[in-house]
């Protein structure tokens, strides 16, 4: 399918005015408007994410997360909140903050040394970032889901068990298996 | 309407607040006419998105991939609690079908944990009080911040309406009550160690497994 032409958005050199017209349409569920919005800002969000230290595969996931959040939040956008670009930047910064905080907790749970302790929301060093992304990618969908509830949403094992409708023992074993798999990967031990 | 502290709005505008604080601010922004303008002012002077390089353009995921993620992320639950929360908040929360409700009165007063910040142990709850009812008397052991999403409640001499940002100091006790003709949905952020129900409910609470 040929790519739609969104050049009209840039002709006036007034991206924000164009984006401001798009957001109500996005809120109403207009896929084409969302595509235009992505064409306008996608690469610049990618630039932000990469400057904050995300490795390539992870950067793609984070950009995707930012635009999913923008889609979900479009009906809450009002011009009083400022230019769409700043609004989107706020979403992107918070997504990055959430991501690195979750990663810090996982690193601590896996038992890797973190010295010095990373400042709140800061990205770990390049090698660790690359490895963490790969380690998470190796988890099964069930393992990722439980890791996300516990280290992302901050739930206890019992709360996560309720949310997933499985026994607490199952949550515990999934977490242990996931952390074990990540530990093996990050420390170079062979995974069966 | 009462509003969040300026510093909170400033930190929100800078993209520097953790999830429980952020969702509470966003709930208020949906209902307030003044605070969105303040947020815009704080954002005004800051740098925007950086310029993209060719490499950024090359690495960008296809729109079809992003669209597939959007379609997967559509909320799966149409319960009243999910409907009262703005979509931007729902998108940041676990699936509403898995929210753990605690009923504290037989007429349907209830609350559910939405998300917790693991580092500070602050937790965000959604709470419902039906018309002509009350949330049982309770003591806040840590700071409480509260935004009414719909309806209203009365706490002492104060009527709290939709959008109001209410702060409850640690070690304060109250019994929010609703009018005969109006229920109340609110979003509450409790800092550790949270709250304790007063009287027999408090004793019972501690005897039951959670």
PDB file of N, CA and C in Angstrom, chain A residues 54-104:
ATOM      1  N   UNK A  54      18.689   4.842  24.724  1.00  0.00           N
ATOM      2  CA  UNK A  54      18.057   3.559  24.439  1.00  0.00           C
ATOM      3  C   UNK A  54      18.750   2.873  23.264  1.00  0.00           C
ATOM      4  N   UNK A  55      19.022   1.587  23.426  1.00  0.00           N
ATOM      5  CA  UNK A  55      19.606   0.792  22.342  1.00  0.00           C
ATOM      6  C   UNK A  55      18.560   0.629  21.230  1.00  0.00           C
ATOM      7  N   UNK A  56      19.011   0.287  19.981  1.00  0.00           N
ATOM      8  CA  UNK A  56      18.095   0.320  18.833  1.00  0.00           C
ATOM      9  C   UNK A  56      16.768  -0.418  19.025  1.00  0.00           C
ATOM     10  N   UNK A  57      16.835  -1.683  19.439  1.00  0.00           N
ATOM     11  CA  UNK A  57      15.587  -2.450  19.554  1.00  0.00           C
ATOM     12  C   UNK A  57      14.666  -1.845  20.608  1.00  0.00           C
ATOM     13  N   UNK A  58      15.277  -1.464  21.729  1.00  0.00           N
ATOM     14  CA  UNK A  58      14.510  -0.859  22.811  1.00  0.00           C
ATOM     15  C   UNK A  58      13.945   0.492  22.367  1.00  0.00           C
ATOM     16  N   UNK A  59      14.736   1.247  21.613  1.00  0.00           N
ATOM     17  CA  UNK A  59      14.277   2.561  21.141  1.00  0.00           C
ATOM     18  C   UNK A  59      13.009   2.411  20.315  1.00  0.00           C
ATOM     19  N   UNK A  60      12.966   1.392  19.492  1.00  0.00           N
ATOM     20  CA  UNK A  60      11.768   1.169  18.671  1.00  0.00           C
ATOM     21  C   UNK A  60      10.557   0.893  19.565  1.00  0.00           C
ATOM     22  N   UNK A  61      10.761   0.070  20.595  1.00  0.00           N
ATOM     23  CA  UNK A  61       9.649  -0.248  21.501  1.00  0.00           C
ATOM     24  C   UNK A  61       9.185   0.994  22.248  1.00  0.00           C
ATOM     25  N   UNK A  62      10.140   1.819  22.664  1.00  0.00           N
ATOM     26  CA  UNK A  62       9.764   3.021  23.421  1.00  0.00           C
ATOM     27  C   UNK A  62       9.023   4.025  22.538  1.00  0.00           C
ATOM     28  N   UNK A  63       9.488   4.183  21.301  1.00  0.00           N
ATOM     29  CA  UNK A  63       8.782   5.091  20.377  1.00  0.00           C
ATOM     30  C   UNK A  63       7.343   4.599  20.194  1.00  0.00           C
ATOM     31  N   UNK A  64       7.225   3.306  20.012  1.00  0.00           N
ATOM     32  CA  UNK A  64       5.893   2.711  19.858  1.00  0.00           C
ATOM     33  C   UNK A  64       5.037   2.990  21.096  1.00  0.00           C
ATOM     34  N   UNK A  65       5.607   2.798  22.278  1.00  0.00           N
ATOM     35  CA  UNK A  65       4.871   3.049  23.531  1.00  0.00           C
ATOM     36  C   UNK A  65       4.431   4.512  23.633  1.00  0.00           C
ATOM     37  N   UNK A  66       5.319   5.419  23.216  1.00  0.00           N
ATOM     38  CA  UNK A  66       4.996   6.854  23.297  1.00  0.00           C
ATOM     39  C   UNK A  66       3.786   7.162  22.416  1.00  0.00           C
ATOM     40  N   UNK A  67       3.760   6.596  21.215  1.00  0.00           N
ATOM     41  CA  UNK A  67       2.653   6.918  20.307  1.00  0.00           C
ATOM     42  C   UNK A  67       1.363   6.196  20.699  1.00  0.00           C
ATOM     43  N   UNK A  68       1.484   5.033  21.307  1.00  0.00           N
ATOM     44  CA  UNK A  68       0.265   4.389  21.845  1.00  0.00           C
ATOM     45  C   UNK A  68      -0.311   5.281  22.946  1.00  0.00           C
ATOM     46  N   UNK A  69       0.562   5.814  23.805  1.00  0.00           N
ATOM     47  CA  UNK A  69       0.096   6.713  24.880  1.00  0.00           C
ATOM     48  C   UNK A  69      -0.499   7.992  24.291  1.00  0.00           C
ATOM     49  N   UNK A  70       0.087   8.483  23.198  1.00  0.00           N
ATOM     50  CA  UNK A  70      -0.456   9.691  22.558  1.00  0.00           C
ATOM     51  C   UNK A  70      -1.850   9.414  21.995  1.00  0.00           C
ATOM     52  N   UNK A  71      -2.006   8.253  21.394  1.00  0.00           N
ATOM     53  CA  UNK A  71      -3.332   7.856  20.877  1.00  0.00           C
ATOM     54  C   UNK A  71      -4.343   7.817  22.024  1.00  0.00           C
ATOM     55  N   UNK A  72      -3.941   7.185  23.119  1.00  0.00           N
ATOM     56  CA  UNK A  72      -4.866   7.051  24.254  1.00  0.00           C
ATOM     57  C   UNK A  72      -5.151   8.386  24.924  1.00  0.00           C
ATOM     58  N   UNK A  73      -4.162   9.282  24.874  1.00  0.00           N
ATOM     59  CA  UNK A  73      -4.327  10.543  25.587  1.00  0.00           C
ATOM     60  C   UNK A  73      -4.871  11.678  24.735  1.00  0.00           C
ATOM     61  N   UNK A  74      -5.081  11.414  23.442  1.00  0.00           N
ATOM     62  CA  UNK A  74      -5.466  12.506  22.528  1.00  0.00           C
ATOM     63  C   UNK A  74      -6.765  13.178  22.950  1.00  0.00           C
ATOM     64  N   UNK A  75      -7.677  12.427  23.531  1.00  0.00           N
ATOM     65  CA  UNK A  75      -8.948  13.080  23.879  1.00  0.00           C
ATOM     66  C   UNK A  75      -8.791  13.968  25.117  1.00  0.00           C
ATOM     67  N   UNK A  76      -7.665  13.861  25.804  1.00  0.00           N
ATOM     68  CA  UNK A  76      -7.411  14.747  26.935  1.00  0.00           C
ATOM     69  C   UNK A  76      -6.617  15.988  26.526  1.00  0.00           C
ATOM     70  N   UNK A  77      -6.196  16.021  25.255  1.00  0.00           N
ATOM     71  CA  UNK A  77      -5.415  17.183  24.807  1.00  0.00           C
ATOM     72  C   UNK A  77      -6.339  18.375  24.564  1.00  0.00           C
ATOM     73  N   UNK A  78      -5.897  19.529  25.064  1.00  0.00           N
ATOM     74  CA  UNK A  78      -6.588  20.780  24.757  1.00  0.00           C
ATOM     75  C   UNK A  78      -5.509  21.797  24.409  1.00  0.00           C
ATOM     76  N   UNK A  79      -5.814  22.744  23.519  1.00  0.00           N
ATOM     77  CA  UNK A  79      -4.794  23.726  23.151  1.00  0.00           C
ATOM     78  C   UNK A  79      -4.224  24.460  24.366  1.00  0.00           C
ATOM     79  N   UNK A  80      -5.029  24.587  25.441  1.00  0.00           N
ATOM     80  CA  UNK A  80      -4.525  25.265  26.655  1.00  0.00           C
ATOM     81  C   UNK A  80      -3.312  24.553  27.236  1.00  0.00           C
ATOM     82  N   UNK A  81      -3.161  23.268  26.916  1.00  0.00           N
ATOM     83  CA  UNK A  81      -2.033  22.500  27.468  1.00  0.00           C
ATOM     84  C   UNK A  81      -0.718  22.834  26.765  1.00  0.00           C
ATOM     85  N   UNK A  82      -0.779  23.665  25.745  1.00  0.00           N
ATOM     86  CA  UNK A  82       0.438  24.039  25.034  1.00  0.00           C
ATOM     87  C   UNK A  82       0.488  23.375  23.668  1.00  0.00           C
ATOM     88  N   UNK A  83       1.599  23.610  22.971  1.00  0.00           N
ATOM     89  CA  UNK A  83       1.737  23.075  21.622  1.00  0.00           C
ATOM     90  C   UNK A  83       1.769  21.544  21.659  1.00  0.00           C
ATOM     91  N   UNK A  84       1.219  20.906  20.624  1.00  0.00           N
ATOM     92  CA  UNK A  84       1.226  19.442  20.577  1.00  0.00           C
ATOM     93  C   UNK A  84       2.629  18.846  20.742  1.00  0.00           C
ATOM     94  N   UNK A  85       3.624  19.554  20.187  1.00  0.00           N
ATOM     95  CA  UNK A  85       4.987  19.020  20.303  1.00  0.00           C
ATOM     96  C   UNK A  85       5.412  18.915  21.768  1.00  0.00           C
ATOM     97  N   UNK A  86       5.090  19.951  22.559  1.00  0.00           N
ATOM     98  CA  UNK A  86       5.469  19.941  23.988  1.00  0.00           C
ATOM     99  C   UNK A  86       4.670  18.893  24.741  1.00  0.00           C
ATOM    100  N   UNK A  87       3.425  18.761  24.358  1.00  0.00           N
ATOM    101  CA  UNK A  87       2.564  17.749  24.984  1.00  0.00           C
ATOM    102  C   UNK A  87       3.142  16.357  24.741  1.00  0.00           C
ATOM    103  N   UNK A  88       3.536  16.112  23.480  1.00  0.00           N
ATOM    104  CA  UNK A  88       4.106  14.812  23.129  1.00  0.00           C
ATOM    105  C   UNK A  88       5.451  14.603  23.829  1.00  0.00           C
ATOM    106  N   UNK A  89       6.221  15.664  23.928  1.00  0.00           N
ATOM    107  CA  UNK A  89       7.509  15.575  24.621  1.00  0.00           C
ATOM    108  C   UNK A  89       7.296  15.162  26.085  1.00  0.00           C
ATOM    109  N   UNK A  90       6.262  15.718  26.719  1.00  0.00           N
ATOM    110  CA  UNK A  90       5.949  15.344  28.106  1.00  0.00           C
ATOM    111  C   UNK A  90       5.639  13.858  28.211  1.00  0.00           C
ATOM    112  N   UNK A  91       4.856  13.345  27.265  1.00  0.00           N
ATOM    113  CA  UNK A  91       4.527  11.908  27.268  1.00  0.00           C
ATOM    114  C   UNK A  91       5.811  11.095  27.116  1.00  0.00           C
ATOM    115  N   UNK A  92       6.661  11.517  26.180  1.00  0.00           N
ATOM    116  CA  UNK A  92       7.894  10.761  25.902  1.00  0.00           C
ATOM    117  C   UNK A  92       8.823  10.759  27.119  1.00  0.00           C
ATOM    118  N   UNK A  93       8.971  11.903  27.772  1.00  0.00           N
ATOM    119  CA  UNK A  93       9.867  11.960  28.947  1.00  0.00           C
ATOM    120  C   UNK A  93       9.354  11.054  30.055  1.00  0.00           C
ATOM    121  N   UNK A  94       8.045  11.064  30.261  1.00  0.00           N
ATOM    122  CA  UNK A  94       7.501  10.215  31.319  1.00  0.00           C
ATOM    123  C   UNK A  94       7.637   8.729  30.976  1.00  0.00           C
ATOM    124  N   UNK A  95       7.476   8.384  29.709  1.00  0.00           N
ATOM    125  CA  UNK A  95       7.645   6.977  29.308  1.00  0.00           C
ATOM    126  C   UNK A  95       9.091   6.536  29.578  1.00  0.00           C
ATOM    127  N   UNK A  96      10.030   7.419  29.268  1.00  0.00           N
ATOM    128  CA  UNK A  96      11.440   7.084  29.521  1.00  0.00           C
ATOM    129  C   UNK A  96      11.696   6.935  31.020  1.00  0.00           C
ATOM    130  N   UNK A  97      11.126   7.828  31.790  1.00  0.00           N
ATOM    131  CA  UNK A  97      11.295   7.758  33.248  1.00  0.00           C
ATOM    132  C   UNK A  97      10.751   6.426  33.775  1.00  0.00           C
ATOM    133  N   UNK A  98       9.532   6.084  33.354  1.00  0.00           N
ATOM    134  CA  UNK A  98       8.930   4.809  33.786  1.00  0.00           C
ATOM    135  C   UNK A  98       9.824   3.641  33.404  1.00  0.00           C
ATOM    136  N   UNK A  99      10.320   3.697  32.184  1.00  0.00           N
ATOM    137  CA  UNK A  99      11.111   2.571  31.690  1.00  0.00           C
ATOM    138  C   UNK A  99      12.386   2.377  32.517  1.00  0.00           C
ATOM    139  N   UNK A 100      13.122   3.462  32.746  1.00  0.00           N
ATOM    140  CA  UNK A 100      14.391   3.292  33.457  1.00  0.00           C
ATOM    141  C   UNK A 100      14.169   2.949  34.918  1.00  0.00           C
ATOM    142  N   UNK A 101      13.097   3.451  35.507  1.00  0.00           N
ATOM    143  CA  UNK A 101      12.805   3.070  36.898  1.00  0.00           C
ATOM    144  C   UNK A 101      12.491   1.575  36.988  1.00  0.00           C
ATOM    145  N   UNK A 102      11.719   1.085  36.001  1.00  0.00           N
ATOM    146  CA  UNK A 102      11.389  -0.349  35.994  1.00  0.00           C
ATOM    147  C   UNK A 102      12.665  -1.163  35.826  1.00  0.00           C
ATOM    148  N   UNK A 103      13.535  -0.690  34.930  1.00  0.00           N
ATOM    149  CA  UNK A 103      14.781  -1.420  34.686  1.00  0.00           C
ATOM    150  C   UNK A 103      15.668  -1.447  35.930  1.00  0.00           C
ATOM    151  N   UNK A 104      15.708  -0.325  36.658  1.00  0.00           N
ATOM    152  CA  UNK A 104      16.514  -0.301  37.887  1.00  0.00           C
ATOM    153  C   UNK A 104      16.025  -1.340  38.875  1.00  0.00           C
TER     154      UNK A 104
END
